[in-house]
Amino acid sequence: GVQQRHLMVQRALDEPYVAFRTTTELREGGALFLSASMPVRDADMFLNPSARNPAVHVASNRGASGIDGVVSSALGYAQGLARPVTLLIGDGAALHDLGALRCLRDSEQPVCVIVVNNGGCGIFSFLPIAQHKDVFPAFFDNPHDVSFEGAASMFGLAFRRSTSTKEFDDHLREAQRSTSHFLIEAVTPQGGAYNVSVHRELGAQSAAAARQAVAASVPLSWSWEGDARRP
């Protein structure tokens, strides 16, 4: 509803938009694998309910440390299902399992890896610890300036770097129509503060729309039984 309208008209490439469009453009007969951390949460909140392929297979897992082994798990999922798979993963999780990209060449099914690169572990910006600037960057946010183009080149993957919604839409459609393995690096605003503000804005819009819908559709009435002279 309101979130979908906002995501369709917005111009900035951010994490909710990536989740929304990823669930919209999945290829027929394909499957979706969601990394722990923000991707699985964003897909849960912003998944497109009107997507063309409502019966798509969706899976996720949580590694021993939360975000470890996600690429490997997605590859196993593709092999087990014998279907093309799209993996939505954050930059931190991708770096944890970077070597698994080598195994893509052994996959009989095309795998599209979408890495959301926000320059660090943005999920922790939602927590109170983010206010403690003396410890937050080094011990929680773990900022980096890594680009995934070199990894794609090293492992022989088709690579696209998206910095706008138009670029991401074009690259995603290209990957979903291809029989090759793809790595799409979706570069979103760096630092977690922006992402937090976007989520809170969408949450506030959704809450306001829900209140308005309830007020308009549910007849509210009351009757008093008892002494009419009492308040």
mmCIF file of C-alpha atoms in Angstrom:
data_model
loop_
_atom_site.group_PDB
_atom_site.id
_atom_site.type_symbol
_atom_site.label_atom_id
_atom_site.label_comp_id
_atom_site.label_asym_id
_atom_site.label_seq_id
_atom_site.Cartn_x
_atom_site.Cartn_y
_atom_site.Cartn_z
ATOM 1 C CA GLY A 1 0.000 0.000 0.000
ATOM 2 C CA VAL A 2 1.605 3.241 1.174
ATOM 3 C CA GLN A 3 5.097 1.721 1.327
ATOM 4 C CA GLN A 4 4.753 0.370 -2.190
ATOM 5 C CA ARG A 5 3.675 3.760 -3.557
ATOM 6 C CA HIS A 6 6.611 5.458 -1.830
ATOM 7 C CA LEU A 7 9.120 2.912 -3.096
ATOM 8 C CA MET A 8 7.832 3.112 -6.663
ATOM 9 C CA VAL A 9 8.225 6.883 -6.934
ATOM 10 C CA GLN A 10 11.327 7.530 -4.858
ATOM 11 C CA ARG A 11 14.566 8.445 -6.627
ATOM 12 C CA ALA A 12 17.310 7.429 -4.200
ATOM 13 C CA LEU A 13 18.656 3.883 -4.250
ATOM 14 C CA ASP A 14 18.274 2.659 -0.695
ATOM 15 C CA GLU A 15 17.875 -0.666 1.053
ATOM 16 C CA PRO A 16 14.057 -0.858 1.160
ATOM 17 C CA TYR A 17 13.974 -0.109 -2.569
ATOM 18 C CA VAL A 18 16.474 -2.886 -3.320
ATOM 19 C CA ALA A 19 14.362 -5.417 -1.391
ATOM 20 C CA PHE A 20 11.157 -4.214 -3.051
ATOM 21 C CA ARG A 21 12.505 -4.402 -6.593
ATOM 22 C CA THR A 22 14.302 -7.707 -6.027
ATOM 23 C CA THR A 23 11.026 -9.392 -5.088
ATOM 24 C CA THR A 24 9.305 -7.719 -8.050
ATOM 25 C CA GLU A 25 11.723 -8.833 -10.767
ATOM 26 C CA LEU A 26 12.395 -12.464 -9.821
ATOM 27 C CA ARG A 27 12.513 -14.684 -12.878
ATOM 28 C CA GLU A 28 9.738 -17.198 -13.512
ATOM 29 C CA GLY A 29 10.582 -20.457 -11.776
ATOM 30 C CA GLY A 30 13.372 -18.889 -9.755
ATOM 31 C CA ALA A 31 13.947 -18.812 -6.013
ATOM 32 C CA LEU A 32 15.027 -16.209 -3.487
ATOM 33 C CA PHE A 33 17.602 -16.614 -0.725
ATOM 34 C CA LEU A 34 17.803 -13.940 1.975
ATOM 35 C CA SER A 35 20.810 -13.220 4.116
ATOM 36 C CA ALA A 36 20.552 -12.662 7.838
ATOM 37 C CA SER A 37 20.776 -9.074 9.119
ATOM 38 C CA MET A 38 18.953 -6.374 7.111
ATOM 39 C CA PRO A 39 18.084 -8.280 3.869
ATOM 40 C CA VAL A 40 15.692 -10.742 5.517
ATOM 41 C CA ARG A 41 14.122 -7.933 7.557
ATOM 42 C CA ASP A 42 13.727 -5.652 4.546
ATOM 43 C CA ALA A 43 12.203 -8.428 2.450
ATOM 44 C CA ASP A 44 9.749 -9.146 5.264
ATOM 45 C CA MET A 45 8.752 -5.475 5.461
ATOM 46 C CA PHE A 46 8.923 -4.393 1.829
ATOM 47 C CA LEU A 47 8.334 -7.533 -0.229
ATOM 48 C CA ASN A 48 6.119 -6.684 -3.177
ATOM 49 C CA PRO A 49 2.759 -8.435 -2.574
ATOM 50 C CA SER A 50 1.719 -7.927 -6.207
ATOM 51 C CA ALA A 51 4.817 -9.567 -7.698
ATOM 52 C CA ARG A 52 4.196 -11.686 -10.775
ATOM 53 C CA ASN A 53 5.461 -14.903 -9.207
ATOM 54 C CA PRO A 54 3.594 -15.415 -5.917
ATOM 55 C CA ALA A 55 4.607 -19.088 -5.592
ATOM 56 C CA VAL A 56 8.347 -18.344 -5.552
ATOM 57 C CA HIS A 57 10.500 -20.404 -3.190
ATOM 58 C CA VAL A 58 12.051 -18.292 -0.411
ATOM 59 C CA ALA A 59 14.659 -19.392 2.123
ATOM 60 C CA SER A 60 17.048 -17.916 4.659
ATOM 61 C CA ASN A 61 19.417 -19.140 7.317
ATOM 62 C CA ARG A 62 21.481 -17.798 10.154
ATOM 63 C CA GLY A 63 25.133 -18.746 10.486
ATOM 64 C CA ALA A 64 26.868 -19.451 13.768
ATOM 65 C CA SER A 65 27.856 -15.775 13.935
ATOM 66 C CA GLY A 66 24.741 -14.569 12.135
ATOM 67 C CA ILE A 67 26.109 -13.610 8.736
ATOM 68 C CA ASP A 68 28.705 -16.286 8.020
ATOM 69 C CA GLY A 69 28.323 -18.885 5.265
ATOM 70 C CA VAL A 70 25.438 -17.155 3.484
ATOM 71 C CA VAL A 71 26.839 -17.354 -0.064
ATOM 72 C CA SER A 72 27.627 -21.047 0.437
ATOM 73 C CA SER A 73 24.113 -21.684 1.733
ATOM 74 C CA ALA A 74 22.567 -19.950 -1.278
ATOM 75 C CA LEU A 75 24.646 -22.084 -3.647
ATOM 76 C CA GLY A 76 23.520 -25.237 -1.885
ATOM 77 C CA TYR A 77 19.941 -24.006 -2.087
ATOM 78 C CA ALA A 78 20.246 -23.553 -5.861
ATOM 79 C CA GLN A 79 21.678 -27.030 -6.278
ATOM 80 C CA GLY A 80 19.097 -28.651 -4.025
ATOM 81 C CA LEU A 81 16.147 -26.962 -5.705
ATOM 82 C CA ALA A 82 17.628 -27.251 -9.195
ATOM 83 C CA ARG A 83 16.348 -23.727 -9.821
ATOM 84 C CA PRO A 84 17.943 -20.348 -10.522
ATOM 85 C CA VAL A 85 18.461 -18.426 -7.285
ATOM 86 C CA THR A 86 18.707 -14.747 -6.458
ATOM 87 C CA LEU A 87 20.659 -14.015 -3.278
ATOM 88 C CA LEU A 88 20.061 -10.722 -1.448
ATOM 89 C CA ILE A 89 22.977 -10.139 0.901
ATOM 90 C CA GLY A 90 24.653 -7.291 2.763
ATOM 91 C CA ASP A 91 28.254 -6.246 2.289
ATOM 92 C CA GLY A 92 29.383 -7.578 5.662
ATOM 93 C CA ALA A 93 27.944 -11.032 5.036
ATOM 94 C CA ALA A 94 29.367 -11.077 1.503
ATOM 95 C CA LEU A 95 32.850 -10.269 2.804
ATOM 96 C CA HIS A 96 32.567 -13.037 5.416
ATOM 97 C CA ASP A 97 31.954 -15.656 2.712
ATOM 98 C CA LEU A 98 33.748 -14.064 -0.232
ATOM 99 C CA GLY A 99 35.646 -17.216 -1.150
ATOM 100 C CA ALA A 100 32.394 -19.060 -1.819
ATOM 101 C CA LEU A 101 31.952 -16.980 -4.980
ATOM 102 C CA ARG A 102 34.597 -19.260 -6.483
ATOM 103 C CA CYS A 103 32.107 -22.136 -6.280
ATOM 104 C CA LEU A 104 29.599 -20.362 -8.517
ATOM 105 C CA ARG A 105 31.386 -21.753 -11.568
ATOM 106 C CA ASP A 106 30.410 -25.245 -10.377
ATOM 107 C CA SER A 107 26.708 -24.386 -10.092
ATOM 108 C CA GLU A 108 24.503 -25.702 -12.872
ATOM 109 C CA GLN A 109 21.876 -23.093 -12.018
ATOM 110 C CA PRO A 110 22.375 -19.369 -12.647
ATOM 111 C CA VAL A 111 22.817 -17.439 -9.411
ATOM 112 C CA CYS A 112 22.368 -13.689 -9.118
ATOM 113 C CA VAL A 113 24.141 -12.255 -6.070
ATOM 114 C CA ILE A 114 22.869 -8.803 -5.058
ATOM 115 C CA VAL A 115 25.238 -7.188 -2.569
ATOM 116 C CA VAL A 116 23.856 -4.162 -0.738
ATOM 117 C CA ASN A 117 26.939 -2.054 -0.081
ATOM 118 C CA ASN A 118 26.258 0.589 2.563
ATOM 119 C CA GLY A 119 29.868 0.806 3.692
ATOM 120 C CA GLY A 120 29.549 -1.149 6.917
ATOM 121 C CA CYS A 121 27.277 -3.082 9.267
ATOM 122 C CA GLY A 122 24.324 -0.728 9.025
ATOM 123 C CA ILE A 123 21.944 -2.815 11.124
ATOM 124 C CA PHE A 124 23.674 -1.751 14.333
ATOM 125 C CA SER A 125 22.688 1.860 13.684
ATOM 126 C CA PHE A 126 19.187 0.887 14.809
ATOM 127 C CA LEU A 127 20.479 0.081 18.300
ATOM 128 C CA PRO A 128 21.154 2.449 21.226
ATOM 129 C CA ILE A 129 24.886 1.711 20.950
ATOM 130 C CA ALA A 130 24.953 3.889 17.828
ATOM 131 C CA GLN A 131 24.797 6.935 20.112
ATOM 132 C CA HIS A 132 28.165 6.058 21.640
ATOM 133 C CA LYS A 133 30.444 7.563 19.013
ATOM 134 C CA ASP A 134 33.598 6.643 20.890
ATOM 135 C CA VAL A 135 33.120 2.901 20.356
ATOM 136 C CA PHE A 136 30.432 2.477 17.694
ATOM 137 C CA PRO A 137 32.429 2.958 14.451
ATOM 138 C CA ALA A 138 35.332 0.668 15.284
ATOM 139 C CA PHE A 139 33.540 -2.097 17.171
ATOM 140 C CA PHE A 140 30.051 -2.224 15.657
ATOM 141 C CA ASP A 141 29.738 -0.348 12.360
ATOM 142 C CA ASN A 142 33.030 -1.637 10.928
ATOM 143 C CA PRO A 143 33.154 0.865 8.046
ATOM 144 C CA HIS A 144 34.948 -0.120 4.852
ATOM 145 C CA ASP A 145 35.602 1.201 1.351
ATOM 146 C CA VAL A 146 35.558 -2.154 -0.434
ATOM 147 C CA SER A 147 34.194 -2.544 -3.956
ATOM 148 C CA PHE A 148 33.142 -6.007 -5.090
ATOM 149 C CA GLU A 149 34.171 -5.527 -8.722
ATOM 150 C CA GLY A 150 37.573 -7.095 -8.122
ATOM 151 C CA ALA A 151 36.021 -10.191 -6.568
ATOM 152 C CA ALA A 152 33.649 -10.594 -9.504
ATOM 153 C CA SER A 153 36.528 -10.278 -11.945
ATOM 154 C CA MET A 154 38.694 -12.741 -10.028
ATOM 155 C CA PHE A 155 35.960 -15.393 -10.021
ATOM 156 C CA GLY A 156 34.748 -14.747 -13.579
ATOM 157 C CA LEU A 157 31.310 -13.325 -12.721
ATOM 158 C CA ALA A 158 29.360 -10.809 -14.737
ATOM 159 C CA PHE A 159 29.428 -7.591 -12.675
ATOM 160 C CA ARG A 160 27.203 -4.536 -12.526
ATOM 161 C CA ARG A 161 27.501 -1.625 -10.102
ATOM 162 C CA SER A 162 24.245 0.213 -9.397
ATOM 163 C CA THR A 163 24.211 3.689 -7.883
ATOM 164 C CA SER A 164 20.666 4.764 -8.843
ATOM 165 C CA THR A 165 17.238 3.175 -8.963
ATOM 166 C CA LYS A 166 17.279 3.180 -12.766
ATOM 167 C CA GLU A 167 20.646 1.456 -12.904
ATOM 168 C CA PHE A 168 19.526 -1.127 -10.379
ATOM 169 C CA ASP A 169 16.295 -1.842 -12.253
ATOM 170 C CA ASP A 170 18.183 -2.252 -15.538
ATOM 171 C CA HIS A 171 20.885 -4.451 -14.029
ATOM 172 C CA LEU A 172 18.383 -6.607 -12.174
ATOM 173 C CA ARG A 173 16.303 -7.234 -15.300
ATOM 174 C CA GLU A 174 19.443 -8.083 -17.241
ATOM 175 C CA ALA A 175 20.565 -10.579 -14.606
ATOM 176 C CA GLN A 176 17.155 -12.220 -14.308
ATOM 177 C CA ARG A 177 17.039 -12.821 -18.057
ATOM 178 C CA SER A 178 20.563 -14.215 -18.239
ATOM 179 C CA THR A 179 21.801 -17.773 -17.896
ATOM 180 C CA SER A 180 25.113 -16.500 -16.500
ATOM 181 C CA HIS A 181 26.074 -15.896 -12.889
ATOM 182 C CA PHE A 182 25.799 -12.230 -11.908
ATOM 183 C CA LEU A 183 27.064 -10.071 -9.075
ATOM 184 C CA ILE A 184 25.194 -6.771 -8.688
ATOM 185 C CA GLU A 185 26.669 -4.282 -6.233
ATOM 186 C CA ALA A 186 23.866 -1.964 -5.115
ATOM 187 C CA VAL A 187 25.598 1.058 -3.600
ATOM 188 C CA THR A 188 23.282 2.707 -1.083
ATOM 189 C CA PRO A 189 23.967 5.802 1.073
ATOM 190 C CA GLN A 190 26.986 5.101 3.236
ATOM 191 C CA GLY A 191 26.544 4.982 6.991
ATOM 192 C CA GLY A 192 23.556 3.690 8.923
ATOM 193 C CA ALA A 193 21.926 6.989 9.887
ATOM 194 C CA TYR A 194 20.302 7.467 6.492
ATOM 195 C CA ASN A 195 18.965 3.920 6.447
ATOM 196 C CA VAL A 196 17.461 4.351 9.903
ATOM 197 C CA SER A 197 15.710 7.551 8.829
ATOM 198 C CA VAL A 198 14.252 5.886 5.713
ATOM 199 C CA HIS A 199 12.871 2.961 7.710
ATOM 200 C CA ARG A 200 11.360 5.264 10.310
ATOM 201 C CA GLU A 201 9.782 7.429 7.624
ATOM 202 C CA LEU A 202 8.211 4.414 5.942
ATOM 203 C CA GLY A 203 7.070 3.080 9.305
ATOM 204 C CA ALA A 204 5.408 6.371 10.187
ATOM 205 C CA GLN A 205 3.670 6.530 6.795
ATOM 206 C CA SER A 206 2.413 2.968 7.177
ATOM 207 C CA ALA A 207 1.126 3.601 10.703
ATOM 208 C CA ALA A 208 -0.699 6.742 9.592
ATOM 209 C CA ALA A 209 -2.252 4.922 6.624
ATOM 210 C CA ALA A 210 -3.349 2.036 8.862
ATOM 211 C CA ARG A 211 -5.001 4.397 11.347
ATOM 212 C CA GLN A 212 -6.782 6.200 8.527
ATOM 213 C CA ALA A 213 -7.999 2.935 6.989
ATOM 214 C CA VAL A 214 -9.334 1.664 10.305
ATOM 215 C CA ALA A 215 -11.098 4.933 11.050
ATOM 216 C CA ALA A 216 -12.726 4.926 7.616
ATOM 217 C CA SER A 217 -13.836 1.288 7.523
ATOM 218 C CA VAL A 218 -14.752 0.354 11.083
ATOM 219 C CA PRO A 219 -17.998 1.877 12.426
ATOM 220 C CA LEU A 220 -17.288 3.229 15.867
ATOM 221 C CA SER A 221 -20.238 3.572 18.216
ATOM 222 C CA TRP A 222 -20.978 3.436 21.888
ATOM 223 C CA SER A 223 -24.021 3.376 24.135
ATOM 224 C CA TRP A 224 -24.399 4.306 27.758
ATOM 225 C CA GLU A 225 -26.244 2.012 30.163
ATOM 226 C CA GLY A 226 -26.877 3.291 33.617
ATOM 227 C CA ASP A 227 -27.605 6.559 35.318
ATOM 228 C CA ALA A 228 -27.659 9.244 32.608
ATOM 229 C CA ARG A 229 -26.768 11.858 35.236
ATOM 230 C CA ARG A 230 -23.379 10.259 35.792
ATOM 231 C CA PRO A 231 -20.483 11.151 33.445
#
